[in-house]
């Protein structure tokens, strides 16, 4: 950008971000300056005139520096006296929120959603939720990956008894659509064909609650870098074991990056969590192998079988079943 366009652009950008009181201060300074210019015809001492001008602008500059350096500095901000929400929520949600949906029948038309009258539909909602990728009560800062008895997804993204509160808020905020994350592991966690019926019943009840509030739900069968044991989430542990992997040794051998493997020395930032991007786990041996077998096992691993069935067909059958 040429200087004769760059400079005015930046000057305008700076002035556009001034607060009202700063603009008022500038106007006052300009008014004083113009008044002094007029007074210059009366004043005979030119030095006094220019020192007065410099004093006005210096005072304004000090005031702006004080505001930007102290008053607007978060380090000097007063801590809140409570942890309550900053936005007051209405006591009666029925008085607020989104209007009733025109139609519940939504069809896909190319890259658009349309209703039965052919009108384009804009879905306004949120994602629920990131923590649904892991069992209840677990996170990636634990030294081990929770698995087996006691590891359940019931309550993800929120407990059934809390559903009314959350759904009322969403509806009051004008949000009538949910991208609801469900993982294969949550449905079929411990063994092939062994489903978590308690979690399935929880899903049914939550989605019924959503219908009560006129909120549509898209169930997202979520998957990242295959599973929690390969640096992602989605597929259950037994899928790796069926192919012949030992999930406990994948991170130790350097075959994937896990947060859990870098908790030993938190005083060393590089050792605690090395610089990386988690999607690279898709390119490492375990996840890449599982993806290849799942989508094209008959072509790339025709002799890899689970029982008498090709491993890819076996995995897909259980995934579709879940």
XYZ file of C-alpha atoms in Angstrom, residues 238-247:
10
model
C -11.662 -52.342 21.106
C -11.413 -51.350 17.414
C -7.646 -50.903 17.846
C -7.338 -54.164 19.739
C -9.213 -56.063 17.023
C -6.661 -54.908 14.434
C -3.763 -55.937 16.690
C -2.683 -52.666 18.322
C -1.863 -52.385 22.018
C -3.473 -49.023 22.891
